[in-house]
PDB file of C-alpha atoms in Angstrom:
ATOM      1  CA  UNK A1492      84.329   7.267 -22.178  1.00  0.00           C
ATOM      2  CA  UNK A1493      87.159   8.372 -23.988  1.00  0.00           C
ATOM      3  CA  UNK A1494      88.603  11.618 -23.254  1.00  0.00           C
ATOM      4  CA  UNK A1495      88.159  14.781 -26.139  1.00  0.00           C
ATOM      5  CA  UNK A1496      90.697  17.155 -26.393  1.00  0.00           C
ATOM      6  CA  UNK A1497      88.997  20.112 -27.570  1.00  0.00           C
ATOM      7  CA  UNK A1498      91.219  22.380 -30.190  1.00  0.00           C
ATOM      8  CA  UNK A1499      90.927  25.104 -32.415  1.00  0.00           C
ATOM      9  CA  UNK A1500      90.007  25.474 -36.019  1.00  0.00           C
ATOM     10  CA  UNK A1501      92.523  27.271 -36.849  1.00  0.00           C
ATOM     11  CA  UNK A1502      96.136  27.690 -35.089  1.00  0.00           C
ATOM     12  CA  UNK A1503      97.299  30.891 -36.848  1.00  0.00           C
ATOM     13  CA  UNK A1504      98.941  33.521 -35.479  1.00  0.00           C
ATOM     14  CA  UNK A1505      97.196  36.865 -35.915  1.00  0.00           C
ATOM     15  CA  UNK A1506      98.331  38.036 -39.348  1.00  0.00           C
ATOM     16  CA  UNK A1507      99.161  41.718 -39.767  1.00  0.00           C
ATOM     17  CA  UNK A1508      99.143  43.160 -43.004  1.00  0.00           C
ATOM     18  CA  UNK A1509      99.392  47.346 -43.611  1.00  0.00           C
ATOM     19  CA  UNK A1510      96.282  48.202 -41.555  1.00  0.00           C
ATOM     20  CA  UNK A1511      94.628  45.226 -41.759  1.00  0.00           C
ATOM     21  CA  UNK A1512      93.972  42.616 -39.015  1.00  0.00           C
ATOM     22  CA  UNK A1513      92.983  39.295 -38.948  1.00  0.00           C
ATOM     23  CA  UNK A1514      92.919  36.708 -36.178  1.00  0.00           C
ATOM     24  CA  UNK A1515      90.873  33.422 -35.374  1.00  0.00           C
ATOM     25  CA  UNK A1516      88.751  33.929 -32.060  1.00  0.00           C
ATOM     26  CA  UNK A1517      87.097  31.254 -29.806  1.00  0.00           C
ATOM     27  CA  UNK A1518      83.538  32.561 -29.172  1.00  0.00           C
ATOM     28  CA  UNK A1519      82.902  29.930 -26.726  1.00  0.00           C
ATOM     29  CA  UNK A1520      79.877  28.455 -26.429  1.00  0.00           C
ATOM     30  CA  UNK A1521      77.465  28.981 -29.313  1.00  0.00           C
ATOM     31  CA  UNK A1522      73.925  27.885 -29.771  1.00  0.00           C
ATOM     32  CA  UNK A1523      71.168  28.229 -31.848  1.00  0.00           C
ATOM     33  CA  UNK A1524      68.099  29.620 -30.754  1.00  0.00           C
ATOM     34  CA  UNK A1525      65.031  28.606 -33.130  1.00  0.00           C
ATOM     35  CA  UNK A1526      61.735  30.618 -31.819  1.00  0.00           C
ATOM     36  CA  UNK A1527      58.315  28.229 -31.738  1.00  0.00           C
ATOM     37  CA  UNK A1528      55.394  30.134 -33.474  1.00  0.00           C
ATOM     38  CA  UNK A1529      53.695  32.412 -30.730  1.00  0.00           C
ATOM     39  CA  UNK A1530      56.578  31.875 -27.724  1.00  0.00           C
ATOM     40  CA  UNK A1531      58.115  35.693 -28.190  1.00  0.00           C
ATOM     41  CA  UNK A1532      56.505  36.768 -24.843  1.00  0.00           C
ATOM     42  CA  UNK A1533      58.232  33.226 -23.556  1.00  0.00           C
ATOM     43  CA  UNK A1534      61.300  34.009 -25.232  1.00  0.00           C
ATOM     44  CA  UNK A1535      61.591  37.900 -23.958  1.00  0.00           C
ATOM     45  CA  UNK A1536      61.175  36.385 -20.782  1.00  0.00           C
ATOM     46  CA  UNK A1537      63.858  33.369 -20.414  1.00  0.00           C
ATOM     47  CA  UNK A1538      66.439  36.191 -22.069  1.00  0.00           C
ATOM     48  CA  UNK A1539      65.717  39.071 -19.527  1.00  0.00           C
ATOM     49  CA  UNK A1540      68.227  37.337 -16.749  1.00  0.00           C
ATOM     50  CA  UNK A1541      70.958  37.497 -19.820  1.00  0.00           C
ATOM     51  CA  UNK A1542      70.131  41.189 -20.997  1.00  0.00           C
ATOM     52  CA  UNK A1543      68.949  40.430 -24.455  1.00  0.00           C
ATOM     53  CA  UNK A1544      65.949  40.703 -26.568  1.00  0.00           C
ATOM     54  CA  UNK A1545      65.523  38.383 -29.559  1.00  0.00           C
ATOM     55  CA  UNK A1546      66.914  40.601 -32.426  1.00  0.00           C
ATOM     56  CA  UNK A1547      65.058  41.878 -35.645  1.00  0.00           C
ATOM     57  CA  UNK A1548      66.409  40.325 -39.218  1.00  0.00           C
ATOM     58  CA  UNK A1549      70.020  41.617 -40.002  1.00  0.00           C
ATOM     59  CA  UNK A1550      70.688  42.773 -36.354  1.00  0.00           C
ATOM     60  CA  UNK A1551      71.918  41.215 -33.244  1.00  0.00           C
ATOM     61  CA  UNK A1552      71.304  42.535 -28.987  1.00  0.00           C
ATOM     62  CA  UNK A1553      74.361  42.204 -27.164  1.00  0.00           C
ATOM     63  CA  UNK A1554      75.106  42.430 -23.164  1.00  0.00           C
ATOM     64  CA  UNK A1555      78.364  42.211 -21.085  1.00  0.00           C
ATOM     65  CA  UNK A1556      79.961  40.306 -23.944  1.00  0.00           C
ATOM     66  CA  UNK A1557      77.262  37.988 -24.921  1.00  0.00           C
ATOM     67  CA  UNK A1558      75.499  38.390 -27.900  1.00  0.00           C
ATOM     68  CA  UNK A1559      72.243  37.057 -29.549  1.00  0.00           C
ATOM     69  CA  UNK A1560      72.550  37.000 -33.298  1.00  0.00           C
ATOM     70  CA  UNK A1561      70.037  36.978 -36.001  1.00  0.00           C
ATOM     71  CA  UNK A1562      71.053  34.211 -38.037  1.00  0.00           C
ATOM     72  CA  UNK A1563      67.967  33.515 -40.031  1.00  0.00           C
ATOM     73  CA  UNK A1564      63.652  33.446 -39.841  1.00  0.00           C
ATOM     74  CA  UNK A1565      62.922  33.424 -36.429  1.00  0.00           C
ATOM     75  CA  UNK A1566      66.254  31.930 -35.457  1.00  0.00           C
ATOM     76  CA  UNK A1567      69.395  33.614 -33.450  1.00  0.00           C
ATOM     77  CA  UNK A1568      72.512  32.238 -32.519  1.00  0.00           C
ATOM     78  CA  UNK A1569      73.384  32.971 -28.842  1.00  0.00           C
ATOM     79  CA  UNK A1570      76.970  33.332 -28.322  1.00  0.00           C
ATOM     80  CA  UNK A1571      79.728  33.233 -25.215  1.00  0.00           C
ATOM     81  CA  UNK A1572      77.503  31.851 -22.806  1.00  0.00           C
ATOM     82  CA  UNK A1573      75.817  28.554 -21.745  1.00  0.00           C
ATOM     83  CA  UNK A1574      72.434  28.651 -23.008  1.00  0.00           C
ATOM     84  CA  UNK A1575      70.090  29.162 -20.385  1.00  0.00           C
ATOM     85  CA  UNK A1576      66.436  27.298 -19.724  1.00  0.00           C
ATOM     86  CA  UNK A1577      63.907  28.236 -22.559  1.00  0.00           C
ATOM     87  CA  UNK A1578      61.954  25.571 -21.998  1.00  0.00           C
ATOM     88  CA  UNK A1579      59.031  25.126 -25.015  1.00  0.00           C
ATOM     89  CA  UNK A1580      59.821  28.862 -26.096  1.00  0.00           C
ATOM     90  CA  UNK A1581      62.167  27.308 -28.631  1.00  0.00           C
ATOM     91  CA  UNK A1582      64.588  24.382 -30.388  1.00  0.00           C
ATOM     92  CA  UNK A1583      67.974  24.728 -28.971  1.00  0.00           C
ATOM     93  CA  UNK A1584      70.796  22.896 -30.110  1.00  0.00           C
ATOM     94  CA  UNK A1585      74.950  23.711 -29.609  1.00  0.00           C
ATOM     95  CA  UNK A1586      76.580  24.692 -32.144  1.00  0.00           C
ATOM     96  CA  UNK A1587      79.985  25.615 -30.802  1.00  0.00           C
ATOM     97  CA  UNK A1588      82.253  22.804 -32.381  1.00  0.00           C
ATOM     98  CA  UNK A1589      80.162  23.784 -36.033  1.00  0.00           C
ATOM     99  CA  UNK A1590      81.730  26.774 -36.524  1.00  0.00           C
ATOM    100  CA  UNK A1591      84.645  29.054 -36.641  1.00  0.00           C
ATOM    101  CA  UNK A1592      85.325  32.694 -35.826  1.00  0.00           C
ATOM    102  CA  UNK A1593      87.657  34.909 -37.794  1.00  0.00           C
ATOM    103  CA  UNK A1594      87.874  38.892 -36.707  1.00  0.00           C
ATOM    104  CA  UNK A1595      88.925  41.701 -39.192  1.00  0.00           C
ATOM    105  CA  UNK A1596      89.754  45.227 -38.354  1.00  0.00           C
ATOM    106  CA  UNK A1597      91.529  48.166 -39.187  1.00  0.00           C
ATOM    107  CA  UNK A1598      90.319  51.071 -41.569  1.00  0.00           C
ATOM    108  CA  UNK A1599      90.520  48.937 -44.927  1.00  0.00           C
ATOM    109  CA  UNK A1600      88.359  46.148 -43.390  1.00  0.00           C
ATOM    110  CA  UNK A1601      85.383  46.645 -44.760  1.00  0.00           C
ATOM    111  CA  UNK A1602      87.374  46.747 -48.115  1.00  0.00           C
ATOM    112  CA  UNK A1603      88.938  43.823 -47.622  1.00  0.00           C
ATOM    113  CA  UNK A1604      85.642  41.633 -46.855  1.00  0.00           C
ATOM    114  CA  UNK A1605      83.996  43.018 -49.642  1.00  0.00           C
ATOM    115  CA  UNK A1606      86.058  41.209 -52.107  1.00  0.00           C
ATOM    116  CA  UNK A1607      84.443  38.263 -51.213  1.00  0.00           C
ATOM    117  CA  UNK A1608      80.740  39.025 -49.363  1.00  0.00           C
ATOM    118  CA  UNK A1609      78.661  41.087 -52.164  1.00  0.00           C
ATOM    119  CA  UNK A1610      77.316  42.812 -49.795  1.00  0.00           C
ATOM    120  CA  UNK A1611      77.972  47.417 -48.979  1.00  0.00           C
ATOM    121  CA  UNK A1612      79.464  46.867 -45.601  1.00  0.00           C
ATOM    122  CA  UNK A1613      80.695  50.192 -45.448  1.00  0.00           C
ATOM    123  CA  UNK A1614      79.803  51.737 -41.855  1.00  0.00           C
ATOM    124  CA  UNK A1615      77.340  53.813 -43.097  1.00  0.00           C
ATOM    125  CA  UNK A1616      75.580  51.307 -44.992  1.00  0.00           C
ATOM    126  CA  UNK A1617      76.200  48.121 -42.520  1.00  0.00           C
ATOM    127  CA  UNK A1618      77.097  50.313 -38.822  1.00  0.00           C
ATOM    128  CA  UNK A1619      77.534  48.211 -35.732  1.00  0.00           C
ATOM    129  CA  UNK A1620      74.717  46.765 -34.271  1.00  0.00           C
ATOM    130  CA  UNK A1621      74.043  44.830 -37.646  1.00  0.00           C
ATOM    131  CA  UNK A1622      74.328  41.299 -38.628  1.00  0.00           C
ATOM    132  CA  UNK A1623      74.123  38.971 -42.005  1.00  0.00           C
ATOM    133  CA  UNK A1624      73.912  35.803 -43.031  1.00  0.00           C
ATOM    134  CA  UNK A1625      76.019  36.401 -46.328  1.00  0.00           C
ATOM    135  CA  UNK A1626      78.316  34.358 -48.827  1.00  0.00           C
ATOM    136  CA  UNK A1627      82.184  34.690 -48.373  1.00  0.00           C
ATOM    137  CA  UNK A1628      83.372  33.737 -51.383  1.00  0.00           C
ATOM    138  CA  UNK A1629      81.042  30.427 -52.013  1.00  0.00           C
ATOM    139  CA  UNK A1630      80.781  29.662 -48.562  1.00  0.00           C
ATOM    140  CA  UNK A1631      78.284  30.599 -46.024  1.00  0.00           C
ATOM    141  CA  UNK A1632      78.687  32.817 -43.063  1.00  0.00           C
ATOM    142  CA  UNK A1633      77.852  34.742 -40.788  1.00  0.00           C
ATOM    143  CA  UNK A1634      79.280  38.668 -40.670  1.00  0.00           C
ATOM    144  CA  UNK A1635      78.328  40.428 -37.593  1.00  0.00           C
ATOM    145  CA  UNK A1636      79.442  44.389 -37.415  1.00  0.00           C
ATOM    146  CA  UNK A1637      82.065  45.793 -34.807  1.00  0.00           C
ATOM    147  CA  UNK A1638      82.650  48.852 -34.175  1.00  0.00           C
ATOM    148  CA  UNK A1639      86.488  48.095 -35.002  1.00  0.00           C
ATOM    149  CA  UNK A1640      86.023  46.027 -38.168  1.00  0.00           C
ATOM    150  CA  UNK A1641      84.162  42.627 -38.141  1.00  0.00           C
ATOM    151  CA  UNK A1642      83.138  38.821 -36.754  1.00  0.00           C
ATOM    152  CA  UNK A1643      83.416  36.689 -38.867  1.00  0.00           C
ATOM    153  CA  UNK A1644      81.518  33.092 -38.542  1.00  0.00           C
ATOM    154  CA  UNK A1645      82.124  30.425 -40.929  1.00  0.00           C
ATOM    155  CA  UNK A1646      81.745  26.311 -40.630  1.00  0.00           C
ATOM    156  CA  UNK A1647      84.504  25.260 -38.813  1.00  0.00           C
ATOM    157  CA  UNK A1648      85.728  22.529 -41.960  1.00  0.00           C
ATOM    158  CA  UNK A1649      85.887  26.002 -44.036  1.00  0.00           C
ATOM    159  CA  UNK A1650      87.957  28.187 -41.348  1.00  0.00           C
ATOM    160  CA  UNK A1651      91.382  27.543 -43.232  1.00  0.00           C
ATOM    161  CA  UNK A1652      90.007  28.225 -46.377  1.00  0.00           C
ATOM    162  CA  UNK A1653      88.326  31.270 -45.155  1.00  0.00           C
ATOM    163  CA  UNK A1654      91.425  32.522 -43.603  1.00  0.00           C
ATOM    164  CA  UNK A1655      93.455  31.634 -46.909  1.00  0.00           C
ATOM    165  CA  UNK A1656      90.605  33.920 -48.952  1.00  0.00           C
ATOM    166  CA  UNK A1657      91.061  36.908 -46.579  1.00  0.00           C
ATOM    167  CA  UNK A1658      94.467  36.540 -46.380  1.00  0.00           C
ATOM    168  CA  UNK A1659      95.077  37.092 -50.039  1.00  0.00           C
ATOM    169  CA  UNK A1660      92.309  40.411 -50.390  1.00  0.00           C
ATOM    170  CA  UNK A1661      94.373  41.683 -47.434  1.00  0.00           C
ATOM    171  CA  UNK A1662      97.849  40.995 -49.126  1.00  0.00           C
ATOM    172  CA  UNK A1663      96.388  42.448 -52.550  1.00  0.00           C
ATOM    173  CA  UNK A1664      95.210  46.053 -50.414  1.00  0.00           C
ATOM    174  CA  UNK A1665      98.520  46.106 -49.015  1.00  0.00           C
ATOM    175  CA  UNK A1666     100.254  45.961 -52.297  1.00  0.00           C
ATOM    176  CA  UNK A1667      98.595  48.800 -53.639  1.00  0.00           C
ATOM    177  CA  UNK A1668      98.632  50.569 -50.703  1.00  0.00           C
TER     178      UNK A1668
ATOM    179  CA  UNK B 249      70.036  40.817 -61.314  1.00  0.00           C
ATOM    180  CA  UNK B 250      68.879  41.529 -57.849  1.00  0.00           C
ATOM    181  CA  UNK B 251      66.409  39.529 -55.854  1.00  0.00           C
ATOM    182  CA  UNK B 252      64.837  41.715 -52.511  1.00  0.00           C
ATOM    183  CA  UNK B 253      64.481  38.814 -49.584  1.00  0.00           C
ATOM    184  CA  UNK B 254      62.376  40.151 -47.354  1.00  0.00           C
ATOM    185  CA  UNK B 255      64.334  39.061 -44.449  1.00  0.00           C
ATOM    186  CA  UNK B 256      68.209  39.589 -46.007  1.00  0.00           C
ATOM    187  CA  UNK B 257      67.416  42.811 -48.188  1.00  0.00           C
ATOM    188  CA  UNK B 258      68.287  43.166 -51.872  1.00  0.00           C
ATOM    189  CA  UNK B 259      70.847  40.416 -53.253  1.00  0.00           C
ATOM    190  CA  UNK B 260      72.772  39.061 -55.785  1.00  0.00           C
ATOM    191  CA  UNK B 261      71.114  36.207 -57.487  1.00  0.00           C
ATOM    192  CA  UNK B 262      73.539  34.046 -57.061  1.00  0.00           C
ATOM    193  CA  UNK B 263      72.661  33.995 -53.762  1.00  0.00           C
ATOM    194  CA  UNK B 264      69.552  32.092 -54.761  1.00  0.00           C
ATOM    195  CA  UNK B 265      68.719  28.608 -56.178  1.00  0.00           C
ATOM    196  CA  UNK B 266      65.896  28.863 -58.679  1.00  0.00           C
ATOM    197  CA  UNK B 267      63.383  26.115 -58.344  1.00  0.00           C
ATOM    198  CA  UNK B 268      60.297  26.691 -61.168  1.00  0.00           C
ATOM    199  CA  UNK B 269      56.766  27.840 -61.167  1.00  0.00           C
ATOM    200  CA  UNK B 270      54.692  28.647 -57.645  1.00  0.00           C
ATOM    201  CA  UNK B 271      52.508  25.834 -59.363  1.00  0.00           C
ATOM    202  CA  UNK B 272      54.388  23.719 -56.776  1.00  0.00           C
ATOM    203  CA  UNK B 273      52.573  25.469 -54.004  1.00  0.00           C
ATOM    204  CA  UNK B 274      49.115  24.292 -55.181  1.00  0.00           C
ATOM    205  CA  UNK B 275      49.521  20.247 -54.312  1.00  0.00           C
ATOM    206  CA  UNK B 276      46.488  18.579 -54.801  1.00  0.00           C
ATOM    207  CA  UNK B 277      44.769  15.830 -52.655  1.00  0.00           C
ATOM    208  CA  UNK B 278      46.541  12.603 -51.922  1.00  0.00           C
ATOM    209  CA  UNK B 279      43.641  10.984 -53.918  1.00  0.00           C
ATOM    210  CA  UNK B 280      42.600  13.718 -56.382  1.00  0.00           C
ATOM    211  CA  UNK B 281      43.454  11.415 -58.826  1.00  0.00           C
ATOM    212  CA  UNK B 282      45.744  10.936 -61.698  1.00  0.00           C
ATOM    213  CA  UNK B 283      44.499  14.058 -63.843  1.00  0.00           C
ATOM    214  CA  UNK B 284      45.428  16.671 -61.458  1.00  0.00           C
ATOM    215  CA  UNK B 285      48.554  15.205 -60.140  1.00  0.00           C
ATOM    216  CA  UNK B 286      49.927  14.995 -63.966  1.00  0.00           C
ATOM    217  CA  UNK B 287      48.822  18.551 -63.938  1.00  0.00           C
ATOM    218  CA  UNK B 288      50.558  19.390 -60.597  1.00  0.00           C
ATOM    219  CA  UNK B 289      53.839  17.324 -61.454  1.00  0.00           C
ATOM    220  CA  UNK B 290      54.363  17.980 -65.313  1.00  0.00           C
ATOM    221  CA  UNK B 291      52.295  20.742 -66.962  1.00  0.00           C
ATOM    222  CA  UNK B 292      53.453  23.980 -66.641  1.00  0.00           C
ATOM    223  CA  UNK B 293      52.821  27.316 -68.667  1.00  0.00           C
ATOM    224  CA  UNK B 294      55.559  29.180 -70.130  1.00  0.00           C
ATOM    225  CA  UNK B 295      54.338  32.768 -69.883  1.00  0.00           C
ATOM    226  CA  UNK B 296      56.464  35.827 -71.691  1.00  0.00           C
ATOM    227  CA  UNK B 297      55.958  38.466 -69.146  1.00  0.00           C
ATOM    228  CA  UNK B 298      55.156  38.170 -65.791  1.00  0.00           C
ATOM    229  CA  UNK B 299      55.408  35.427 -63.563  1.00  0.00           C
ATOM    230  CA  UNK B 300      55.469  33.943 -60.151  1.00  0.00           C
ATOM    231  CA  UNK B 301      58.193  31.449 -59.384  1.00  0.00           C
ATOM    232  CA  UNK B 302      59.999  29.862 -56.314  1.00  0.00           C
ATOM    233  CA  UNK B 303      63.429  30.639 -55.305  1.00  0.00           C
ATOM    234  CA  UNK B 304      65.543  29.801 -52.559  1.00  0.00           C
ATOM    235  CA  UNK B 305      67.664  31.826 -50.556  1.00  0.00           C
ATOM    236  CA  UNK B 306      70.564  29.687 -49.707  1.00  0.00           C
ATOM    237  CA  UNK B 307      73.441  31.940 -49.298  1.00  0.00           C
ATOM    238  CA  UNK B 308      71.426  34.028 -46.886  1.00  0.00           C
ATOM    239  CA  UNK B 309      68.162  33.399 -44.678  1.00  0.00           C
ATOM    240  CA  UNK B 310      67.536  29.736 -45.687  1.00  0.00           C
ATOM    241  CA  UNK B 311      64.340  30.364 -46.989  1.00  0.00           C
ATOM    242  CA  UNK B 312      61.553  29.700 -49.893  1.00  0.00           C
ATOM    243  CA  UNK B 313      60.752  32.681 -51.672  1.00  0.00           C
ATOM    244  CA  UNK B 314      57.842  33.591 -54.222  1.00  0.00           C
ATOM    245  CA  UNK B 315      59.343  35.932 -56.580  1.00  0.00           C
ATOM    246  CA  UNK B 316      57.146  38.419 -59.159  1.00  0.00           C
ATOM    247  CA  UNK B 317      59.196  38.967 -62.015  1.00  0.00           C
ATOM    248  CA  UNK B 318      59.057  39.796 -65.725  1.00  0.00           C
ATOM    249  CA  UNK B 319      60.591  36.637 -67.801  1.00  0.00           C
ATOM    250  CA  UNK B 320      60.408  39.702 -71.178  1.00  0.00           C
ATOM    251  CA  UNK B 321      62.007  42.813 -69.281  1.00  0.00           C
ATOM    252  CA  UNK B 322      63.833  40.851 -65.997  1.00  0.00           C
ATOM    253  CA  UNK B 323      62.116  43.283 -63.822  1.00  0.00           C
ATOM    254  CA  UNK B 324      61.560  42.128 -60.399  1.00  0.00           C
ATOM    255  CA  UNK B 325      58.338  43.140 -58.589  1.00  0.00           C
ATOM    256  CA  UNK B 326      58.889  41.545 -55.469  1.00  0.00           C
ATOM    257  CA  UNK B 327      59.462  38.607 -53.304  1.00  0.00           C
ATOM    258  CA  UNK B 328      57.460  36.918 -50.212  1.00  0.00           C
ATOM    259  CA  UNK B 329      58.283  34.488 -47.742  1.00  0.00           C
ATOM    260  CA  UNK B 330      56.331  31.006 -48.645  1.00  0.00           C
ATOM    261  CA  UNK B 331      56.384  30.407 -45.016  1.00  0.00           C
ATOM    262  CA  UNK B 332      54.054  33.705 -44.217  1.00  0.00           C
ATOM    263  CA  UNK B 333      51.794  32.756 -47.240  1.00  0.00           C
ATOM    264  CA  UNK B 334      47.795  32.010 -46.654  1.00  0.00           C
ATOM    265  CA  UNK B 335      46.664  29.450 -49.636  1.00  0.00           C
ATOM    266  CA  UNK B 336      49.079  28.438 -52.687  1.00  0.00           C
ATOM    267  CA  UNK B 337      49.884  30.517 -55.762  1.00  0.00           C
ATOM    268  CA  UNK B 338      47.811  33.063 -57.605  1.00  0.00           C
TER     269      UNK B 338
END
């Protein structure tokens, strides 16, 4: 077998801007959790150990740094730890070398991503505790609330362009600001 | 124009991919014969007013919707998930 070097989407430095942070993360492990019709009492049960219930639409459970994220109809995706048994509760398959994780904050970052996600992610309208599947620009993602700005998932072959998009609404802000 | 998924909320249209008439939901029998599956494939009506039409949420939830809209005013009346419907279009 040959040996895989695993490496990062992205290798950026954190890039500063007036307020405004952005940085690539590694989530570690990340896997998608796709409920069979009629397992939720099976599902509650193999995600007890972990903490987590299976979240509503647009919402996500999170415990001691792992999360469970809505990421469409009866699906989540289970991030920073190794997926545990779930036996015929549902369809699991790893997604952690799919995607890419970008994280925004500071006080104009809900400004900043909504120059590219059409969505009012303002913390009254979109507090933490809430998740999205959403368009960034024309790509898909996934933008999960913090209570310091936002996660930011994206497919990994789109991270650079992602970063490049953000990068200029953040430079834009900061030349008005 | 604003399309309300009943998973994502109320979003852009651009969000969605139109695909044409709920017609599509009705399929007929593998061997109803050539009549109705001309019918099913090829014959649609062209209503001014309201209608009932299949959209897809692709920048979002990933999934079929049945949208109730007004082709005259562009109102939208609402949207259902395919998946959660009993029988085919009405």
């Amino acid at each position: 077998m040959p040996e895989l070097i695993a490496k990062p989407a992205l290798e950026k430095a954190p890039l500063t801007l007036g307020t405004c942070r952005l940085e690539a993360v590694d989530l570690g492990p990340i896997t998608s959790v796709a409920l069979f019709p009629g397992q939720e009492k099976a599902m509650a049960k193999a995600l007890k150990p972990l903490g987590l219930s299976f979240p509503d639409p647009n919402s996500l459970s999170a415990k001691a740094g792992v999360q469970l994220v809505w990421t469409g109809r009866e699906q989540a995706f289970l991030i920073g730890v190794t997926a545990p048994d779930f036996g015929a509760a549902a369809a699991v398959t790893d997604q952690s070398g799919g995607w890419a994780a970008l994280r925004l904050s500071g006080d104009k970052a809900a400004e900043v991503l909504m120059r590219h996600v059409p969505l009012d992610l303002r913390a009254a309208a979109f507090p933490p505790g809430r998740a999205v599947r959403a368009p960034l620009g024309h790509m898909s993602s996934v933008v999960i609330r913090e209570e310091a700005g936002f996660l930011i998932l994206i497919f990994r072959s789109m991270a650079r362009t992602a970063w490049h998009e953000i990068e200029v609404a953040m430079r834009t802000l900061a030349a008005r600001a | 124009m604003r399309i309300p998924c009943p998973l994502c909320g109320p979003r852009d249209r651009r969000e969605f991919t139109y695909y044409g008439s709920d017609d599509y939901l009705n399929r007929p029998a593998p061997d109803a014969g050539a009549g109705p599956w001309d019918d099913h494939l090829h014959l649609r009506a062209n209503p001014a007013g309201e209608t009932h039409d299949l959209w897809y949420h692709e920048a979002g939830c990933a999934q079929w919707l049945r949208v109730h809209r007004n082709t005259v005013s562009h109102e939208i009346y609402g949207a259902a998930l395919v998946a959660g419907l009993k029988g085919g279009a009405q």
